[in-house]
mmCIF file of C-alpha atoms (C1' of nucleotides) in Angstrom:
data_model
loop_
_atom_site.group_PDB
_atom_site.id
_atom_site.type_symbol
_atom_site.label_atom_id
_atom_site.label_comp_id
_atom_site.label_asym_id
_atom_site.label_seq_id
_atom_site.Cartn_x
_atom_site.Cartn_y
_atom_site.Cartn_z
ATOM 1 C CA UNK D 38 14.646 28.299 -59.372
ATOM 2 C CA UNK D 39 11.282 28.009 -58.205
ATOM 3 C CA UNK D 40 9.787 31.954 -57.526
ATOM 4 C CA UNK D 41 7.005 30.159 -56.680
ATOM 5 C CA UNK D 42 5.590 30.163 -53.168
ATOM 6 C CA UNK D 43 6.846 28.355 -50.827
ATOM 7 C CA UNK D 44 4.821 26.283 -48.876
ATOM 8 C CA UNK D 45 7.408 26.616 -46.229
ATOM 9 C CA UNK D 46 8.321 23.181 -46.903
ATOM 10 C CA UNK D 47 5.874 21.947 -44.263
ATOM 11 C CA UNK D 48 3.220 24.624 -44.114
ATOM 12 C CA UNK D 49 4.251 25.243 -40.348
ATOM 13 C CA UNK D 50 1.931 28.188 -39.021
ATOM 14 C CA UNK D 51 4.656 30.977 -39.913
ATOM 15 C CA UNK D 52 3.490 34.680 -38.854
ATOM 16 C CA UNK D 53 1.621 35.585 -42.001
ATOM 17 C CA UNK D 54 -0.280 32.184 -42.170
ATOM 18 C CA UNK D 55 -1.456 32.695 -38.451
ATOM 19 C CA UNK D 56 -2.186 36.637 -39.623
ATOM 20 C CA UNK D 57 -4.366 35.344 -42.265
ATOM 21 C CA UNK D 58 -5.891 32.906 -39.996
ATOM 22 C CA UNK D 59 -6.565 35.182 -37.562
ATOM 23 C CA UNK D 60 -8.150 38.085 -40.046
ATOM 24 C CA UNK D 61 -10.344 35.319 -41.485
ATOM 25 C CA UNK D 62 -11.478 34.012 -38.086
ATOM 26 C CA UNK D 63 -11.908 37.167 -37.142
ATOM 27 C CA UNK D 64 -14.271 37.940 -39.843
ATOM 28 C CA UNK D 65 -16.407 35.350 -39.148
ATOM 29 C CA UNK D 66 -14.806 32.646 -41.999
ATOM 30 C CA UNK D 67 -15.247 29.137 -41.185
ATOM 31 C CA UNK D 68 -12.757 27.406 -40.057
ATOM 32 C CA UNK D 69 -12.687 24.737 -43.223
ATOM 33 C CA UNK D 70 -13.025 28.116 -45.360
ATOM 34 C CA UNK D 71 -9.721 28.999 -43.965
ATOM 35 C CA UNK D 72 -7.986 25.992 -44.019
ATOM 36 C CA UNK D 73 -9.057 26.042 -48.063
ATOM 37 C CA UNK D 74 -7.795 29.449 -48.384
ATOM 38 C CA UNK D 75 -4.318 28.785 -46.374
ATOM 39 C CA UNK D 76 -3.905 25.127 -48.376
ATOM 40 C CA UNK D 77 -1.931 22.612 -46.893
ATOM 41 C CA UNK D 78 -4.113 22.083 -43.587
ATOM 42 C CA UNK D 79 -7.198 21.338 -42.694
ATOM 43 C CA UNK D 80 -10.130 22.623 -40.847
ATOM 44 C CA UNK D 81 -9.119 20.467 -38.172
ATOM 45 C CA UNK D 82 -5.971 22.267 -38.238
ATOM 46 C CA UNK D 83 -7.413 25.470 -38.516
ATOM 47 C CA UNK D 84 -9.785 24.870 -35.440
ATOM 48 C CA UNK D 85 -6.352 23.123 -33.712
ATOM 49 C CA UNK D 86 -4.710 26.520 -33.972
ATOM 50 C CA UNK D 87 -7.811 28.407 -33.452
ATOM 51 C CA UNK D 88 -8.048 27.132 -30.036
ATOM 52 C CA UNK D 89 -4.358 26.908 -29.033
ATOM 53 C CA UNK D 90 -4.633 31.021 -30.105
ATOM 54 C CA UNK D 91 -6.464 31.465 -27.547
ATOM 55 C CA UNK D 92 -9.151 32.800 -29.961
ATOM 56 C CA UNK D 93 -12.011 30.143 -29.742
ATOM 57 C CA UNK D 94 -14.392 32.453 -29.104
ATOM 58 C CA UNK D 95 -15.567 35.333 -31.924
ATOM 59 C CA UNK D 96 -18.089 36.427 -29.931
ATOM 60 C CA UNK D 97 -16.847 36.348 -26.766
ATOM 61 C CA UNK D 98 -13.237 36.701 -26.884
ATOM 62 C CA UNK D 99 -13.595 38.778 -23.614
ATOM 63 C CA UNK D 100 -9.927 38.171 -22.504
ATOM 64 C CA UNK D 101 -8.983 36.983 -18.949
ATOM 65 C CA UNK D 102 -12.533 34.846 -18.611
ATOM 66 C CA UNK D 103 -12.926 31.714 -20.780
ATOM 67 C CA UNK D 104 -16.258 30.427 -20.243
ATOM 68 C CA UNK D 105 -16.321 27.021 -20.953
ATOM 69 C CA UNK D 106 -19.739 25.254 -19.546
ATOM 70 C CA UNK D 107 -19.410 23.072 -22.060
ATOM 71 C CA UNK D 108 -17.783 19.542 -20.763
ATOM 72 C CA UNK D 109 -18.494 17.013 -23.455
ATOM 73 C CA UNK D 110 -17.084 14.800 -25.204
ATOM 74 C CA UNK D 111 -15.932 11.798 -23.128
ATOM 75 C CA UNK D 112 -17.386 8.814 -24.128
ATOM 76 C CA UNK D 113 -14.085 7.069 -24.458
ATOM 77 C CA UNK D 114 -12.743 6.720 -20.740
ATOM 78 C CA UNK D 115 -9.284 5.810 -22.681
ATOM 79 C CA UNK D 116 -7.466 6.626 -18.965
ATOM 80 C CA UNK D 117 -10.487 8.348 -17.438
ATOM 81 C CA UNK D 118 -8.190 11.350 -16.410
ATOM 82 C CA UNK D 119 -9.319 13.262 -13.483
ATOM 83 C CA UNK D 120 -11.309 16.240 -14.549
ATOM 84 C CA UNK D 121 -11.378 19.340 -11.705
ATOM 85 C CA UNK D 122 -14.509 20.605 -13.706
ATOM 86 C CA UNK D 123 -14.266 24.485 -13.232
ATOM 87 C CA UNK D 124 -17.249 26.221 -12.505
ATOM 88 C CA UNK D 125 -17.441 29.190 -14.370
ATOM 89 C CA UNK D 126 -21.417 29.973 -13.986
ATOM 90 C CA UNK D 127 -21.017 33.570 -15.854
ATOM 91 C CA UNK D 128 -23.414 33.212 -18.757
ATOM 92 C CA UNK D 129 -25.289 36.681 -19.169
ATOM 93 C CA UNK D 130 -23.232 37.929 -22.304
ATOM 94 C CA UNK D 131 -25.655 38.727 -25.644
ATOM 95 C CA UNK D 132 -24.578 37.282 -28.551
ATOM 96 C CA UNK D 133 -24.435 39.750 -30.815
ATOM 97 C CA UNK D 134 -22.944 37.753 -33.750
ATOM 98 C CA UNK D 135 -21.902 39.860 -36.330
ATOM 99 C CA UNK D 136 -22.988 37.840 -39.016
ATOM 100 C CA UNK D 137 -21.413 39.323 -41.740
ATOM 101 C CA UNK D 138 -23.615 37.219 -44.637
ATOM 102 C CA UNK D 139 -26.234 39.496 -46.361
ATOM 103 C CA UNK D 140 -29.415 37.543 -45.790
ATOM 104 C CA UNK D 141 -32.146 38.928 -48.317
ATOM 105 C CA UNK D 142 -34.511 36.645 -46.679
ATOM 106 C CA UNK D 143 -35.700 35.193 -49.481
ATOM 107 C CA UNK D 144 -39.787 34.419 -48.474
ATOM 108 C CA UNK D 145 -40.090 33.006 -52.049
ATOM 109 C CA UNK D 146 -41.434 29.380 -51.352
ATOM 110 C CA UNK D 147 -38.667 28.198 -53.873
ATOM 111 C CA UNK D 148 -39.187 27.593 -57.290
ATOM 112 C CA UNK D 149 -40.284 24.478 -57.701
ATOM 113 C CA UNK D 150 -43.762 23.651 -57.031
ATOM 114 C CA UNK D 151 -45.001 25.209 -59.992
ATOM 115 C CA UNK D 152 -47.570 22.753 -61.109
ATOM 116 C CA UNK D 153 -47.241 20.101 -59.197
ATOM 117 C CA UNK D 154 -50.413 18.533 -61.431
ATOM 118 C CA UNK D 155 -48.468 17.564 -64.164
ATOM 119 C CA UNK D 156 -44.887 16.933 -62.319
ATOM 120 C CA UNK D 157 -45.214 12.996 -62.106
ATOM 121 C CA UNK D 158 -42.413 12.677 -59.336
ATOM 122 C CA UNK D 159 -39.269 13.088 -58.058
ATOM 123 C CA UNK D 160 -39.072 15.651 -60.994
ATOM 124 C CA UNK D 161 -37.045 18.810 -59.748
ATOM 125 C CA UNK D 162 -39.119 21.600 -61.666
ATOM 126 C CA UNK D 163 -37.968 23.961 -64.105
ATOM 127 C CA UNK D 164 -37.959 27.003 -62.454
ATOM 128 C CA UNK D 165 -37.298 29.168 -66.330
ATOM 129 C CA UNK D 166 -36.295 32.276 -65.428
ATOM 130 C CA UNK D 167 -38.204 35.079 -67.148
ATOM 131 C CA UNK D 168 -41.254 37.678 -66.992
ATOM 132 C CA UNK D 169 -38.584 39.256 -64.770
ATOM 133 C CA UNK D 170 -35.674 41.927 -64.738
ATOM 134 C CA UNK D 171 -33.145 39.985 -62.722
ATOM 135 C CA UNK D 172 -29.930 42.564 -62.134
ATOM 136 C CA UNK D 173 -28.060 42.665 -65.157
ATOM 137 C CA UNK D 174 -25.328 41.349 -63.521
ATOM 138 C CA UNK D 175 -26.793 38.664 -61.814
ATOM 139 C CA UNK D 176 -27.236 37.635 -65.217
ATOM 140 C CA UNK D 177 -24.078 38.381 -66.202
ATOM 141 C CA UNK D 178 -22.639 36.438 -63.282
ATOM 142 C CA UNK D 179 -24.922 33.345 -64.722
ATOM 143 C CA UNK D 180 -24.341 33.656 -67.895
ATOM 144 C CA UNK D 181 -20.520 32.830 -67.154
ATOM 145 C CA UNK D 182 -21.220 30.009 -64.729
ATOM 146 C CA UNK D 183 -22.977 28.559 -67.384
ATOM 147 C CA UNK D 184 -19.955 28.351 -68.727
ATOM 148 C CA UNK D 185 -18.535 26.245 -66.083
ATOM 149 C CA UNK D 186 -21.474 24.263 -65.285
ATOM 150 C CA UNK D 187 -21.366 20.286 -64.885
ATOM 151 C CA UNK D 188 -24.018 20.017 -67.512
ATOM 152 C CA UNK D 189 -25.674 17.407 -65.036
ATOM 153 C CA UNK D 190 -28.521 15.184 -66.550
ATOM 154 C CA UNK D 191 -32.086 15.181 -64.315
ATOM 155 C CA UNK D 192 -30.514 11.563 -63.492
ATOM 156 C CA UNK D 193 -26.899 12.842 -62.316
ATOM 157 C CA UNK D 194 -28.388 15.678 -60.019
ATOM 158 C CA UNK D 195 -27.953 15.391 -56.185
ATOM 159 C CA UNK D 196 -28.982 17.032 -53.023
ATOM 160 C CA UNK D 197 -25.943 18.910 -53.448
ATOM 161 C CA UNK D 198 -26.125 19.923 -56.878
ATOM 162 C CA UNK D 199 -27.595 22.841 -58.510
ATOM 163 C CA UNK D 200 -30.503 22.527 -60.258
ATOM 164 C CA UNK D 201 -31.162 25.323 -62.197
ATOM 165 C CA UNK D 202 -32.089 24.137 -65.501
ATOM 166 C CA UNK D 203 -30.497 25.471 -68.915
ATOM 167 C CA UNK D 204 -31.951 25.428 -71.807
ATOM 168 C CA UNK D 205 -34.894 23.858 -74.249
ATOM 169 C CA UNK D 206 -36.268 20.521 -72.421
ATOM 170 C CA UNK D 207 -37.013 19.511 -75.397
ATOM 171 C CA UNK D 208 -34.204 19.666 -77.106
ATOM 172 C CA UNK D 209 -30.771 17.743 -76.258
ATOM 173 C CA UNK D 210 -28.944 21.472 -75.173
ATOM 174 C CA UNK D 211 -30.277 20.882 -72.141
ATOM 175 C CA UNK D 212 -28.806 20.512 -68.784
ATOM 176 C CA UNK D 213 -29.048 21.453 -65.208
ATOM 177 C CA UNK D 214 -25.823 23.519 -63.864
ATOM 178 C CA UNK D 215 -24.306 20.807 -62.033
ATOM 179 C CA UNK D 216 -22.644 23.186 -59.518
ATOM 180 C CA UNK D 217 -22.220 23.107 -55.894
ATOM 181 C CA UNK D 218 -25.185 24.079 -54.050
ATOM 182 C CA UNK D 219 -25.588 26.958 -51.579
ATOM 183 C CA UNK D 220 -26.054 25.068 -48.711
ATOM 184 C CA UNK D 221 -29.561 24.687 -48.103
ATOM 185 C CA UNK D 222 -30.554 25.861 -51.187
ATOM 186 C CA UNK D 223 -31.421 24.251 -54.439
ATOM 187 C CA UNK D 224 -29.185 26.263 -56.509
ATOM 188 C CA UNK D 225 -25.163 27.257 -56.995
ATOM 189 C CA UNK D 226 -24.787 30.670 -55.443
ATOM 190 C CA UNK D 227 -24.890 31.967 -58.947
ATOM 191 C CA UNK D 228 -28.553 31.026 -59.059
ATOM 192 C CA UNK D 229 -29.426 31.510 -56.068
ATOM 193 C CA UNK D 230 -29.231 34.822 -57.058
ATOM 194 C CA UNK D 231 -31.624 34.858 -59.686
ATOM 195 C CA UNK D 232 -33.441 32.472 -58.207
ATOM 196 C CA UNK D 233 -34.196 34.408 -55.411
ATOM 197 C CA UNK D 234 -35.172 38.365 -55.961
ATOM 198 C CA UNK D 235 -35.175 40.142 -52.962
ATOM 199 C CA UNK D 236 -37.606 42.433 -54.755
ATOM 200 C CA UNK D 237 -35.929 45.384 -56.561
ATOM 201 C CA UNK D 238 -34.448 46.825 -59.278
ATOM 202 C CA UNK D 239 -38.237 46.586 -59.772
ATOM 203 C CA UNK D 240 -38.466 49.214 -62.796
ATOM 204 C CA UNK D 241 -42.069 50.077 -63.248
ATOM 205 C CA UNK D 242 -41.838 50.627 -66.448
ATOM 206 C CA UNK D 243 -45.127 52.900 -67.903
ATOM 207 C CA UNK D 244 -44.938 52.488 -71.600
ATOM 208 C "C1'" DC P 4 -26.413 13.989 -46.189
ATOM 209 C "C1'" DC P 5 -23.988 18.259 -45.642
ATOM 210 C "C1'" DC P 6 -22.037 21.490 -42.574
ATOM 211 C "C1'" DT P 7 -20.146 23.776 -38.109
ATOM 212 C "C1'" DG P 8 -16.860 24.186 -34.006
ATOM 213 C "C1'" DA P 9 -14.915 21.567 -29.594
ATOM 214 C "C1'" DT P 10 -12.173 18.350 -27.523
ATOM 215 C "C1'" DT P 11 -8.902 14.720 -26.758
ATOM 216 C "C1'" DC P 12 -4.584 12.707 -27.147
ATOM 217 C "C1'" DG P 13 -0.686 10.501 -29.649
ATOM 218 C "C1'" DC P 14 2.874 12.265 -32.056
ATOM 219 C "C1'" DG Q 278 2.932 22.732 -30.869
ATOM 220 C "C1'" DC Q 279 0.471 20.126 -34.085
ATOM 221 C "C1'" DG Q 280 -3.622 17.968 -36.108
ATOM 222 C "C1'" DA Q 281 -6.336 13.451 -37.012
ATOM 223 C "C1'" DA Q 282 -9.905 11.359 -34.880
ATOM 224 C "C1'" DT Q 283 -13.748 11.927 -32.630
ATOM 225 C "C1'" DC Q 284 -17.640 14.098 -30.666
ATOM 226 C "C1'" DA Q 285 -21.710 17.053 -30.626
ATOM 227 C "C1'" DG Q 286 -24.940 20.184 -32.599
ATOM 228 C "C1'" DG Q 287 -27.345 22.545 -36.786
#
DNA sequence: CCCTGATTCGC
DNA sequence: GCGAATCAGG
């Protein structure tokens, strides 16, 4: 017994593994993304199989002409193996790369300098979401990360944690979410999407 | 620091 | 064929 699944009892790169690697490669998933989502490998893996696909390239998978200009990566002259350095010289495609991720450009100069006057230092701001309609489910989404948060103290937050604040500073119910950060952002991707209002939903609301 | 893919080479 | 180690760039 055991109608679990299998991992194939090595995780070899069976047909529906590669499918799945493929179709997220394909859509523009990264390659450690992948590897999470298929378990069992890495990204190194992932880029491994990637390349022996024959599918390095997303953008330019133009079959029958690899371009490869790129020769690096040879500072270890292990053997120093003779290198007949092919000379491609066809760069004139446009990258047109997809780039499947929404980008709301968010022009909001973050949330934190607020008033920098009384923020002695090194404090990460309290951004306290309010005097605005953020999407219900935005909120709703929040609300339930909340749930899951770290509960980090000012102390225990990182570069890479989120630091959306929850909560009365001055009472002890208060914590920062704790989650991972969107990369390059200062909150979890929950937050971020309060955090950052793309302007709408904007309800002008005449009483 | 985190991330990304690219490449090499021993297995 | 596989992927860890390594490299290189963002």
């Amino acid at each position: 017994m055991g109608p679990l699944f299998q991992w194939e009892n090595a995780m070899s790169w069976t047909d529906e593994r590669v499918e799945l690697l493929k179709k997220m490669w394909g859509e523009g998933q990264s390659a450690s993304q992948i590897a999470k989502e298929l378990g069992g490998v890495t990204r190194n893996a992932v880029i491994g199989k990637v390349h022996r696909l024959g599918l390095s390239n997303r953008a330019g998978a133009t079959a029958g002409a690899d371009a490869k200009p790129k020769a690096k990566a040879e500072p270890k002259p292990k053997a120093a193996p003779p290198k007949p350095a092919a000379a491609p010289a066809a760069e004139a495609a446009p990258k047109p790369k997809p780039a499947p991720e929404p980008k709301p450009v968010a022009s909001t100069p973050a949330v934190l300098p607020a008033r920098k006057q009384i923020i002695p230092a090194g404090q990460p701001l309290p951004p306290q979401p309010s005097a605005n309609e953020i999407s219900p489910e935005a909120l709703a989404r929040v609300s339930e990360i909340e749930k899951k948060a770290k509960k980090l103290t000012l102390m225990e937050l990182t570069e890479r944690t989120c630091k959306w604040p929850v909560g009365d500073p001055a009472t002890d119910d208060f914590w920062f979410c704790g989650l991972p950060v969107q990369q390059g952002k200062p909150y979890c991707e929950a937050h971020v999407g309060v955090a950052f209002q793309p302007m709408s939903a904007r309800r002008d609301r005449r009483r």
